[in-house]
């Protein structure tokens, strides 16, 4: 436990992980102290969190969830970053993810766009189907960076409940969001997206780069529909579109 006060972060991280591997419940106190310290590095607090899980502590997630509701934005952000760090570890399978879902959904109501963005990133790491509804809601967030992150998160979850909202983003003014939506629809492989994609792909007034991306997505979603329309594309004024059709 004395190693938690070591000036070297590598030593502190090893101490946090070792206490969990030792399975000695006397380590719960020092681990909780580290977990509650918002000034400590995220990876060290993450190690403490996972060690508490190994020790089957009844209060493992409590301090973290309390910090996610803290008045200070910085504290809330640090708590969410800690959770992200823990979810990236192989041992994250030990976390009781069902206990995290509701607090994350609540945190999405945060007044800070920065916090909401990090919440969306965490939802992507969770890969929990229960989080699809709040992610769909995030597509209408007033903050552009939150909306972009939500589209990326939905691509990670690959849930076809996102198809209709993503189709709605195909005409978005932000080209990055449009690209993300197209790429996500390609992965969802939902036939409902075929007609909207086809309309954009055939539109000669649309940007060439967008059309190429859409046609590539269409080939993934419905190869039969793609094959039926290649003859029309062979007459397209764009050489790149004609090449795509061959």
Coordinates of N, CA and C in Angstrom, one line a residue:
X1 N 0.8 -1.2 0.0 CA 0.0 0.0 0.0 C 0.9 1.3 0.0
X2 N 2.1 1.2 0.6 CA 3.0 2.4 0.6 C 3.3 2.8 -0.8
X3 N 3.3 1.8 -1.7 CA 3.7 2.1 -3.1 C 2.7 3.1 -3.8
X4 N 1.6 3.3 -3.2 CA 0.6 4.2 -3.8 C 1.1 5.7 -3.6
X5 N 2.0 5.9 -2.7 CA 2.6 7.2 -2.5 C 3.9 7.4 -3.3
X6 N 4.3 6.4 -4.1 CA 5.5 6.5 -4.8 C 5.4 7.7 -5.9
X7 N 6.5 8.5 -6.1 CA 6.4 9.6 -7.0 C 6.3 9.1 -8.5
X8 N 6.7 7.8 -8.7 CA 6.7 7.3 -10.1 C 5.3 6.7 -10.4
X9 N 4.6 7.2 -11.5 CA 3.3 6.7 -11.8 C 3.3 5.2 -12.2
X10 N 4.4 4.7 -12.8 CA 4.5 3.3 -13.1 C 4.4 2.4 -11.9
X11 N 5.1 2.8 -10.8 CA 5.1 2.1 -9.6 C 3.7 2.1 -9.0
X12 N 3.1 3.2 -9.0 CA 1.7 3.3 -8.4 C 0.7 2.4 -9.2
X13 N 0.9 2.4 -10.5 CA 0.0 1.5 -11.4 C 0.2 0.0 -11.0
X14 N 1.5 -0.4 -10.9 CA 1.8 -1.8 -10.5 C 1.2 -2.1 -9.1
X15 N 1.3 -1.1 -8.2 CA 0.7 -1.3 -6.9 C -0.8 -1.5 -6.9
X16 N -1.4 -0.7 -7.8 CA -2.9 -0.8 -7.9 C -3.3 -2.2 -8.5
X17 N -2.6 -2.7 -9.5 CA -2.9 -4.0 -10.1 C -2.6 -5.1 -9.1
X18 N -1.4 -5.0 -8.4 CA -1.0 -6.1 -7.6 C -1.9 -6.4 -6.4
X19 N -2.5 -5.3 -5.8 CA -3.4 -5.5 -4.7 C -4.6 -6.4 -5.1
X20 N -5.1 -6.2 -6.3 CA -6.2 -7.0 -6.8 C -5.8 -8.5 -7.0
X21 N -4.6 -8.7 -7.5 CA -4.1 -10.0 -7.8 C -3.8 -10.8 -6.5
X22 N -3.4 -10.1 -5.5 CA -3.2 -10.7 -4.2 C -4.4 -11.2 -3.5
X23 N -5.6 -10.7 -3.9 CA -6.9 -11.1 -3.4 C -7.0 -10.9 -1.9
X24 N -6.2 -9.9 -1.4 CA -6.2 -9.5 0.0 C -7.2 -8.3 0.2
X25 N -8.3 -8.6 0.9 CA -9.3 -7.5 1.1 C -8.8 -6.3 1.9
X26 N -7.7 -6.5 2.6 CA -7.1 -5.3 3.3 C -6.7 -4.2 2.3
X27 N -6.6 -4.6 1.0 CA -6.2 -3.6 0.0 C -7.4 -2.7 -0.4
X28 N -8.6 -3.0 0.0 CA -9.8 -2.2 -0.4 C -9.6 -0.8 -0.1
X29 N -9.2 -0.5 1.2 CA -9.1 0.9 1.7 C -8.2 1.7 0.8
X30 N -6.9 1.3 0.6 CA -6.0 2.1 -0.3 C -6.5 2.2 -1.7
X31 N -7.1 1.1 -2.2 CA -7.6 1.2 -3.6 C -8.8 2.2 -3.7
X32 N -9.6 2.2 -2.7 CA -10.7 3.2 -2.8 C -10.2 4.6 -2.7
X33 N -9.2 4.8 -1.9 CA -8.6 6.1 -1.7 C -8.0 6.6 -3.1
X34 N -7.4 5.7 -3.8 CA -6.8 6.0 -5.1 C -8.0 6.3 -6.1
X35 N -9.0 5.5 -6.1 CA -10.1 5.6 -7.0 C -10.8 7.0 -6.8
X36 N -10.9 7.4 -5.5 CA -11.6 8.7 -5.2 C -10.7 9.9 -5.5
X37 N -9.5 9.7 -5.8 CA -8.6 10.9 -6.1 C -8.7 11.4 -7.5
X38 N -9.4 12.5 -7.8 CA -9.6 13.0 -9.1 C -8.3 13.5 -9.7
X39 N -7.3 13.7 -8.9 CA -6.0 14.2 -9.4 C -5.0 13.1 -9.9
X40 N -5.4 11.9 -9.6 CA -4.5 10.8 -10.0 C -4.7 10.5 -11.4
X41 N -3.7 9.9 -12.1 CA -3.8 9.5 -13.5 C -4.9 8.5 -13.7
X42 N -5.6 8.6 -14.9 CA -6.7 7.8 -15.2 C -6.3 6.3 -15.2
X43 N -5.2 5.9 -15.8 CA -4.8 4.5 -15.9 C -4.6 3.9 -14.5
X44 N -4.1 4.7 -13.6 CA -3.8 4.2 -12.2 C -5.2 4.0 -11.5
X45 N -6.1 5.0 -11.6 CA -7.4 4.8 -11.0 C -8.1 3.7 -11.7
X46 N -7.9 3.5 -13.0 CA -8.5 2.3 -13.7 C -8.0 1.0 -13.1
X47 N -6.7 1.0 -12.8 CA -6.1 -0.2 -12.2 C -6.7 -0.5 -10.8
X48 N -6.9 0.6 -10.1 CA -7.6 0.5 -8.7 C -9.0 0.0 -8.9
X49 N -9.7 0.5 -9.8 CA -11.1 0.1 -10.0 C -11.2 -1.4 -10.4
X50 N -10.4 -1.9 -11.3 CA -10.4 -3.3 -11.7 C -9.9 -4.2 -10.5
X51 N -9.0 -3.7 -9.7 CA -8.6 -4.5 -8.5 C -9.7 -4.6 -7.5
X52 N -10.5 -3.6 -7.4 CA -11.6 -3.6 -6.5 C -12.6 -4.6 -7.0
X53 N -12.8 -4.7 -8.3 CA -13.7 -5.7 -8.8 C -13.2 -7.1 -8.5
X54 N -11.9 -7.3 -8.7 CA -11.3 -8.6 -8.3 C -11.5 -9.0 -6.9
X55 N -11.5 -8.0 -6.0 CA -11.7 -8.2 -4.6 C -13.1 -8.3 -4.2
X56 N -14.0 -8.2 -5.2 CA -15.5 -8.3 -5.0 C -15.9 -7.3 -3.9
X57 N -15.4 -6.0 -4.0 CA -15.8 -5.0 -3.1 C -17.3 -4.5 -3.5
X58 N -18.1 -4.4 -2.4 CA -19.5 -4.0 -2.6 C -19.6 -2.5 -3.1
X59 N -18.5 -1.8 -2.9 CA -18.6 -0.3 -3.2 C -17.7 0.1 -4.3
X60 N -17.5 -0.9 -5.2 CA -16.5 -0.7 -6.3 C -16.9 0.5 -7.1
X61 N -18.1 0.6 -7.7 CA -18.5 1.7 -8.6 C -19.0 2.9 -7.9
X62 N -19.3 2.8 -6.6 CA -20.0 3.9 -5.9 C -19.2 5.2 -6.0
X63 N -17.9 5.2 -5.6 CA -17.1 6.5 -5.7 C -17.1 7.1 -7.1
X64 N -16.9 6.2 -8.1 CA -16.8 6.6 -9.5 C -18.2 7.3 -9.9
X65 N -19.3 6.6 -9.6 CA -20.6 7.2 -10.0 C -20.9 8.5 -9.3
X66 N -20.4 8.6 -8.0 CA -20.5 9.9 -7.3 C -19.8 11.0 -8.0
X67 N -18.6 10.7 -8.5 CA -17.8 11.7 -9.2 C -18.4 12.1 -10.5
X68 N -19.2 11.2 -11.1 CA -19.8 11.5 -12.4 C -21.0 12.5 -12.2
X69 N -21.4 12.6 -10.9 CA -22.5 13.6 -10.6 C -22.0 14.8 -9.9
X70 N -20.7 14.9 -9.8 CA -20.0 16.0 -9.1 C -20.4 17.4 -9.7
X71 N -20.4 18.4 -8.9 CA -20.7 19.8 -9.4 C -19.7 20.3 -10.4
X72 N -18.4 19.9 -10.2 CA -17.3 20.4 -11.0 C -17.2 19.6 -12.3
X73 N -17.2 20.3 -13.4 CA -17.1 19.7 -14.7 C -15.9 18.8 -14.8
X74 N -14.8 19.4 -14.4 CA -13.5 18.7 -14.5 C -13.5 17.3 -13.7
X75 N -14.2 17.3 -12.6 CA -14.3 16.0 -11.8 C -15.1 15.0 -12.6
X76 N -16.2 15.5 -13.2 CA -17.1 14.6 -14.0 C -16.4 14.1 -15.2
X77 N -15.6 14.9 -15.8 CA -14.9 14.5 -17.0 C -13.8 13.4 -16.6
X78 N -13.1 13.7 -15.5 CA -12.1 12.7 -15.1 C -12.7 11.4 -14.7
X79 N -13.9 11.4 -14.1 CA -14.5 10.1 -13.8 C -14.9 9.3 -15.0
X80 N -15.4 10.0 -16.0 CA -15.8 9.3 -17.3 C -14.6 8.8 -18.0
X81 N -13.5 9.6 -18.0 CA -12.2 9.2 -18.6 C -11.7 7.9 -17.9
X82 N -11.9 7.9 -16.6 CA -11.4 6.7 -15.8 C -12.2 5.5 -16.3
X83 N -13.5 5.6 -16.4 CA -14.4 4.5 -16.9 C -14.0 4.1 -18.3
X84 N -13.6 5.0 -19.1 CA -13.2 4.6 -20.5 C -11.9 3.8 -20.4
X85 N -11.0 4.3 -19.6 CA -9.7 3.6 -19.4 C -9.9 2.2 -18.9
X86 N -10.8 2.0 -18.0 CA -11.1 0.7 -17.4 C -11.7 -0.2 -18.5
X87 N -12.6 0.3 -19.3 CA -13.3 -0.4 -20.3 C -12.4 -0.9 -21.5
X88 N -11.3 -0.2 -21.6 CA -10.3 -0.6 -22.7 C -9.4 -1.8 -22.2
X89 N -9.4 -2.1 -20.9 CA -8.5 -3.1 -20.4 C -9.2 -4.5 -20.6
X90 N -8.3 -5.5 -20.8 CA -8.9 -6.9 -21.0 C -9.7 -7.3 -19.8
X91 N -9.4 -6.9 -18.6 CA -10.1 -7.3 -17.4 C -11.5 -6.6 -17.3
X92 N -11.8 -5.7 -18.2 CA -13.1 -5.0 -18.1 C -14.3 -5.9 -18.2
X93 N -14.1 -7.2 -18.6 CA -15.2 -8.1 -18.6 C -15.7 -8.4 -17.2
X94 N -14.8 -8.0 -16.2 CA -15.2 -8.3 -14.8 C -16.2 -7.2 -14.3
X95 N -16.2 -6.1 -15.0 CA -17.1 -5.0 -14.5 C -18.6 -5.4 -14.7
X96 N -19.4 -5.0 -13.7 CA -20.8 -5.2 -13.8 C -21.4 -4.1 -14.6
X97 N -21.4 -4.3 -15.9 CA -21.8 -3.2 -16.9 C -23.2 -2.7 -16.7
X98 N -24.1 -3.6 -16.2 CA -25.5 -3.2 -16.0 C -25.6 -2.1 -15.0
X99 N -24.7 -2.1 -14.1 CA -24.7 -1.0 -13.1 C -24.2 0.3 -13.6
X100 N -23.6 0.3 -14.8 CA -23.1 1.6 -15.4 C -24.1 2.2 -16.4
X101 N -25.0 1.4 -17.0 CA -25.8 1.8 -18.0 C -26.7 3.0 -17.6
X102 N -27.4 2.9 -16.5 CA -28.3 4.0 -16.1 C -27.6 5.3 -15.7
X103 N -26.4 5.2 -14.9 CA -25.7 6.4 -14.7 C -25.2 7.1 -15.9
X104 N -24.8 6.3 -16.9 CA -24.4 6.9 -18.2 C -25.5 7.6 -18.9
X105 N -26.7 7.0 -18.9 CA -27.8 7.6 -19.5 C -28.2 8.9 -18.8
X106 N -28.0 8.9 -17.5 CA -28.3 10.2 -16.7 C -27.2 11.2 -17.1
X107 N -26.0 10.8 -17.2 CA -24.9 11.7 -17.5 C -25.0 12.4 -18.9
X108 N -25.8 11.7 -19.8 CA -26.0 12.3 -21.1 C -26.9 13.5 -21.0
X109 N -27.5 13.7 -19.9 CA -28.3 15.0 -19.7 C -27.4 16.1 -19.1
X110 N -26.1 15.9 -19.0 CA -25.2 16.9 -18.5 C -25.3 18.2 -19.3
X111 N -25.2 19.3 -18.6 CA -25.2 20.6 -19.2 C -24.0 20.9 -20.1
X112 N -22.9 20.2 -19.8 CA -21.6 20.4 -20.5 C -21.5 19.6 -21.8
X113 N -21.3 20.2 -23.0 CA -21.1 19.4 -24.2 C -19.9 18.5 -24.1
X114 N -18.9 18.9 -23.4 CA -17.7 18.1 -23.3 C -18.0 16.8 -22.5
X115 N -18.7 17.0 -21.5 CA -19.1 15.8 -20.7 C -20.0 14.8 -21.6
X116 N -21.0 15.4 -22.3 CA -21.9 14.6 -23.1 C -21.1 13.9 -24.2
X117 N -20.1 14.5 -24.7 CA -19.3 13.9 -25.8 C -18.5 12.7 -25.2
X118 N -17.9 12.9 -24.0 CA -17.2 11.8 -23.4 C -18.2 10.6 -23.0
X119 N -19.4 11.0 -22.6 CA -20.4 10.0 -22.3 C -20.7 9.1 -23.5
X120 N -20.8 9.8 -24.7 CA -21.1 9.0 -25.9 C -19.9 8.1 -26.3
X121 N -18.7 8.6 -26.1 CA -17.5 7.8 -26.3 C -17.5 6.5 -25.4
X122 N -18.0 6.7 -24.2 CA -18.0 5.6 -23.2 C -19.1 4.6 -23.6
X123 N -20.2 5.1 -24.2 CA -21.3 4.2 -24.6 C -20.8 3.3 -25.7
X124 N -19.9 3.9 -26.6 CA -19.4 3.1 -27.7 C -18.5 2.0 -27.2
X125 N -17.7 2.3 -26.1 CA -16.9 1.2 -25.5 C -17.7 0.2 -24.8
X126 N -18.8 0.6 -24.3 CA -19.7 -0.4 -23.6 C -20.3 -1.4 -24.5
X127 N -20.6 -1.0 -25.8 CA -21.3 -1.9 -26.8 C -22.5 -2.6 -26.2
X128 N -23.3 -1.8 -25.5 CA -24.5 -2.4 -24.9 C -25.7 -2.0 -25.6
X129 N -26.6 -2.9 -26.1 CA -27.8 -2.6 -26.9 C -28.7 -1.6 -26.1
X130 N -28.7 -1.7 -24.8 CA -29.5 -0.8 -24.0 C -29.2 0.7 -24.2
X131 N -28.0 1.0 -24.7 CA -27.6 2.3 -24.9 C -27.9 2.9 -26.2
X132 N -28.5 2.1 -27.1 CA -28.8 2.6 -28.4 C -29.8 3.8 -28.4
X133 N -30.9 3.7 -27.6 CA -31.9 4.8 -27.6 C -31.2 6.2 -27.2
X134 N -30.4 6.2 -26.1 CA -29.7 7.5 -25.8 C -28.8 8.0 -26.9
X135 N -28.2 7.0 -27.6 CA -27.3 7.4 -28.7 C -28.1 8.0 -29.9
X136 N -29.2 7.4 -30.1 CA -30.1 8.0 -31.2 C -30.5 9.4 -30.8
X137 N -30.8 9.6 -29.5 CA -31.2 10.9 -29.0 C -30.0 11.9 -29.2
X138 N -28.8 11.3 -29.1 CA -27.6 12.2 -29.2 C -27.4 12.7 -30.6
X139 N -28.0 12.1 -31.6 CA -28.0 12.5 -33.0 C -28.6 13.9 -33.1
X140 N -29.5 14.3 -32.2 CA -30.1 15.6 -32.2 C -29.5 16.6 -31.2
X141 N -28.4 16.2 -30.6 CA -27.8 17.1 -29.6 C -27.4 18.5 -30.2
X142 N -27.6 19.5 -29.4 CA -27.3 20.9 -30.0 C -25.8 21.1 -30.3
X143 N -24.9 20.3 -29.7 CA -23.5 20.4 -29.9 C -23.1 19.5 -31.1
X144 N -22.4 20.1 -32.1 CA -22.0 19.3 -33.3 C -21.1 18.2 -33.0
X145 N -20.1 18.4 -32.1 CA -19.1 17.4 -31.7 C -19.8 16.2 -31.1
X146 N -20.9 16.4 -30.3 CA -21.6 15.3 -29.7 C -22.3 14.5 -30.8
X147 N -22.9 15.2 -31.8 CA -23.6 14.5 -32.8 C -22.7 13.6 -33.6
X148 N -21.5 14.2 -33.9 CA -20.5 13.4 -34.7 C -20.1 12.2 -33.9
X149 N -19.9 12.3 -32.6 CA -19.4 11.2 -31.8 C -20.5 10.2 -31.7
X150 N -21.8 10.6 -31.7 CA -22.9 9.7 -31.6 C -23.0 8.8 -32.9
X151 N -22.7 9.4 -34.1 CA -22.7 8.6 -35.3 C -21.6 7.5 -35.2
X152 N -20.4 7.9 -34.8 CA -19.3 7.0 -34.7 C -19.6 5.9 -33.7
X153 N -20.3 6.2 -32.6 CA -20.7 5.2 -31.6 C -21.7 4.2 -32.1
X154 N -22.6 4.7 -32.9 CA -23.6 3.8 -33.5 C -23.0 2.9 -34.5
X155 N -21.9 3.3 -35.2 CA -21.2 2.4 -36.1 C -20.5 1.3 -35.3
X156 N -20.1 1.6 -34.1 CA -19.5 0.5 -33.3 C -20.5 -0.5 -32.8
X157 N -21.7 0.0 -32.5 CA -22.8 -0.9 -32.0 C -23.5 -1.8 -33.1
X158 N -23.5 -1.2 -34.3 CA -24.1 -1.9 -35.5 C -25.5 -2.4 -35.2
X159 N -26.3 -1.6 -34.7 CA -27.7 -1.9 -34.3 C -28.6 -1.3 -35.4
X160 N -29.5 -2.1 -36.0 CA -30.3 -1.6 -37.1 C -31.4 -0.6 -36.6
X161 N -31.6 -0.5 -35.3 CA -32.5 0.6 -34.9 C -32.0 2.0 -35.3
X162 N -30.7 2.1 -35.6 CA -30.2 3.3 -36.0 C -30.4 3.7 -37.5
X163 N -30.9 2.7 -38.3 CA -31.0 2.9 -39.7 C -31.8 4.2 -40.1
X164 N -33.0 4.3 -39.6 CA -33.9 5.5 -40.0 C -33.3 6.8 -39.6
X165 N -32.8 7.0 -38.4 CA -32.1 8.2 -38.0 C -30.9 8.5 -38.9
X166 N -30.2 7.5 -39.2 CA -29.0 7.7 -40.0 C -29.3 8.1 -41.5
X167 N -30.4 7.5 -42.0 CA -30.9 7.9 -43.3 C -31.2 9.4 -43.3
X168 N -31.8 9.9 -42.2 CA -32.1 11.3 -42.0 C -30.8 12.2 -42.1
X169 N -29.7 11.6 -41.8 CA -28.4 12.4 -41.8 C -27.7 12.4 -43.1
X170 N -28.3 11.7 -44.1 CA -27.7 11.7 -45.4 C -27.7 13.0 -46.1
X171 N -28.6 13.9 -45.7 CA -28.7 15.2 -46.3 C -28.2 16.3 -45.3
X172 N -27.5 15.9 -44.3 CA -27.0 16.9 -43.3 C -26.0 17.8 -43.9
X173 N -26.0 19.1 -43.4 CA -25.1 20.1 -44.0 C -23.6 19.8 -43.7
X174 N -23.4 19.1 -42.6 CA -22.0 18.8 -42.2 C -21.5 17.6 -43.0
X175 N -20.5 17.7 -43.8 CA -20.1 16.6 -44.7 C -19.5 15.5 -43.8
X176 N -18.8 15.8 -42.7 CA -18.2 14.8 -41.9 C -19.3 13.9 -41.3
X177 N -20.4 14.5 -40.9 CA -21.6 13.7 -40.4 C -22.2 12.8 -41.5
X178 N -22.3 13.4 -42.7 CA -22.8 12.6 -43.8 C -21.9 11.4 -44.1
X179 N -20.6 11.6 -44.1 CA -19.7 10.5 -44.4 C -19.8 9.4 -43.3
X180 N -19.9 9.9 -42.1 CA -20.0 8.9 -41.0 C -21.3 8.1 -41.1
X181 N -22.4 8.8 -41.5 CA -23.7 8.1 -41.6 C -23.7 7.1 -42.7
X182 N -23.1 7.5 -43.9 CA -23.0 6.6 -45.0 C -22.2 5.3 -44.6
X183 N -21.0 5.5 -44.0 CA -20.2 4.4 -43.6 C -20.9 3.5 -42.6
X184 N -21.6 4.1 -41.7 CA -22.4 3.3 -40.7 C -23.5 2.5 -41.3
X185 N -24.2 3.1 -42.3 CA -25.3 2.4 -43.0 C -24.7 1.2 -43.8
X186 N -23.5 1.4 -44.3 CA -22.9 0.2 -45.0 C -22.7 -0.9 -44.1
X187 N -22.3 -0.7 -42.8 CA -22.0 -1.7 -41.9 C -23.3 -2.4 -41.4
X188 N -24.4 -1.6 -41.3 CA -25.7 -2.1 -40.8 C -26.3 -3.0 -41.8
X189 N -26.1 -2.8 -43.1 CA -26.6 -3.7 -44.1 C -28.1 -3.9 -44.0
X190 N -28.8 -2.8 -43.8 CA -30.3 -2.8 -43.7 C -30.8 -2.3 -45.0
X191 N -31.7 -3.2 -45.6 CA -32.2 -2.9 -46.9 C -33.0 -1.6 -47.0
X192 N -33.5 -1.1 -45.8 CA -34.2 0.2 -45.8 C -33.4 1.4 -46.3
X193 N -32.1 1.2 -46.3 CA -31.2 2.3 -46.7 C -30.9 2.3 -48.2
X194 N -31.3 1.3 -48.9 CA -31.0 1.1 -50.3 C -31.5 2.3 -51.1
X195 N -32.7 2.6 -51.1 CA -33.3 3.6 -51.9 C -32.7 5.0 -51.6
X196 N -32.6 5.4 -50.4 CA -31.9 6.7 -50.1 C -30.5 6.8 -50.6
X197 N -29.8 5.7 -50.4 CA -28.4 5.6 -50.9 C -28.3 5.7 -52.4
X198 N -29.2 5.0 -53.1 CA -29.3 4.9 -54.5 C -29.6 6.3 -55.1
X199 N -30.5 7.0 -54.4 CA -30.8 8.4 -54.9 C -29.6 9.3 -54.9
X200 N -28.8 9.2 -53.9 CA -27.6 10.1 -53.8 C -26.6 9.6 -54.8
X201 N -26.4 8.3 -54.9 CA -25.4 7.8 -55.8 C -25.7 8.1 -57.2
X202 N -26.9 8.2 -57.6 CA -27.3 8.6 -59.0 C -27.4 10.1 -59.3
X203 N -27.3 10.9 -58.2 CA -27.4 12.3 -58.4 C -26.1 12.9 -58.9
X204 N -26.2 13.3 -60.2 CA -25.0 13.9 -60.8 C -24.6 15.3 -60.3
X205 N -25.5 15.9 -59.5 CA -25.2 17.2 -58.9 C -24.5 17.1 -57.6
X206 N -24.5 15.8 -57.1 CA -23.9 15.6 -55.8 C -22.3 15.5 -55.9
X207 N -21.6 15.8 -54.8 CA -20.2 15.8 -54.9 C -19.7 14.4 -55.3
X208 N -18.7 14.3 -56.1 CA -18.2 13.0 -56.6 C -17.7 12.1 -55.4
X209 N -17.0 12.7 -54.5 CA -16.5 11.9 -53.3 C -17.6 11.3 -52.5
X210 N -18.7 12.0 -52.3 CA -19.9 11.5 -51.6 C -20.5 10.4 -52.4
X211 N -20.7 10.6 -53.7 CA -21.3 9.6 -54.6 C -20.5 8.3 -54.5
X212 N -19.2 8.4 -54.6 CA -18.3 7.2 -54.6 C -18.5 6.4 -53.3
X213 N -18.5 7.2 -52.2 CA -18.7 6.6 -50.9 C -20.1 5.9 -50.8
X214 N -21.1 6.6 -51.3 CA -22.4 6.0 -51.2 C -22.5 4.7 -52.1
X215 N -21.9 4.8 -53.3 CA -22.0 3.6 -54.2 C -21.3 2.4 -53.5
X216 N -20.2 2.7 -52.9 CA -19.4 1.6 -52.2 C -20.3 1.0 -51.1
X217 N -21.0 1.9 -50.3 CA -21.9 1.5 -49.3 C -23.1 0.6 -49.9
X218 N -23.6 1.1 -51.0 CA -24.7 0.4 -51.6 C -24.3 -1.0 -52.0
X219 N -23.1 -1.2 -52.5 CA -22.6 -2.5 -52.9 C -22.6 -3.4 -51.7
X220 N -22.3 -2.9 -50.5 CA -22.2 -3.7 -49.3 C -23.6 -4.1 -48.9
X221 N -24.5 -3.1 -48.9 CA -25.9 -3.3 -48.4 C -26.7 -4.2 -49.2
X222 N -26.7 -4.0 -50.6 CA -27.5 -4.8 -51.5 C -26.8 -5.0 -52.8
X223 N -26.0 -6.0 -52.9 CA -25.2 -6.2 -54.2 C -26.1 -6.4 -55.4
X224 N -27.3 -7.0 -55.2 CA -28.2 -7.2 -56.3 C -28.7 -5.9 -56.9
X225 N -29.1 -5.0 -55.9 CA -29.6 -3.7 -56.4 C -28.5 -2.9 -57.0
X226 N -27.3 -3.1 -56.5 CA -26.1 -2.4 -57.1 C -25.9 -2.9 -58.6
X227 N -26.0 -4.2 -58.8 CA -25.8 -4.8 -60.1 C -26.8 -4.3 -61.1
X228 N -28.1 -4.1 -60.6 CA -29.2 -3.6 -61.5 C -29.0 -2.2 -62.0
X229 N -28.2 -1.4 -61.3 CA -28.0 0.0 -61.7 C -26.7 0.3 -62.3
X230 N -25.8 -0.6 -62.4 CA -24.4 -0.3 -62.9 C -24.5 0.2 -64.3
X231 N -25.4 -0.3 -65.1 CA -25.5 0.1 -66.5 C -25.7 1.6 -66.7
X232 N -26.6 2.1 -65.8 CA -26.9 3.6 -65.8 C -25.6 4.3 -65.5
X233 N -24.8 3.8 -64.5 CA -23.6 4.5 -64.1 C -22.5 4.5 -65.2
X234 N -22.6 3.6 -66.1 CA -21.6 3.5 -67.1 C -21.7 4.7 -68.1
X235 N -22.8 5.4 -68.0 CA -23.0 6.6 -68.9 C -22.8 7.9 -68.1
X236 N -22.3 7.7 -66.9 CA -22.1 8.9 -66.0 C -21.0 9.8 -66.5
X237 N -21.1 11.1 -66.4 CA -20.0 12.0 -66.9 C -18.7 11.9 -66.1
X238 N -18.8 11.4 -64.9 CA -17.6 11.2 -64.1 C -16.8 10.0 -64.4
X239 N -15.5 10.1 -64.8 CA -14.7 8.8 -65.1 C -14.6 7.9 -63.8
X240 N -14.5 8.5 -62.6 CA -14.4 7.7 -61.4 C -15.6 6.9 -61.1
X241 N -16.8 7.5 -61.4 CA -18.1 6.8 -61.2 C -18.2 5.7 -62.2
X242 N -17.8 6.0 -63.5 CA -17.8 4.9 -64.5 C -16.9 3.7 -64.1
X243 N -15.7 4.1 -63.6 CA -14.8 3.0 -63.2 C -15.4 2.2 -62.0
X244 N -16.1 2.9 -61.1 CA -16.8 2.2 -60.0 C -17.8 1.2 -60.4
X245 N -18.4 1.5 -61.6 CA -19.5 0.7 -62.1 C -19.1 -0.5 -62.8
X246 N -17.8 -0.5 -63.2 CA -17.3 -1.7 -64.0 C -17.1 -2.9 -63.1

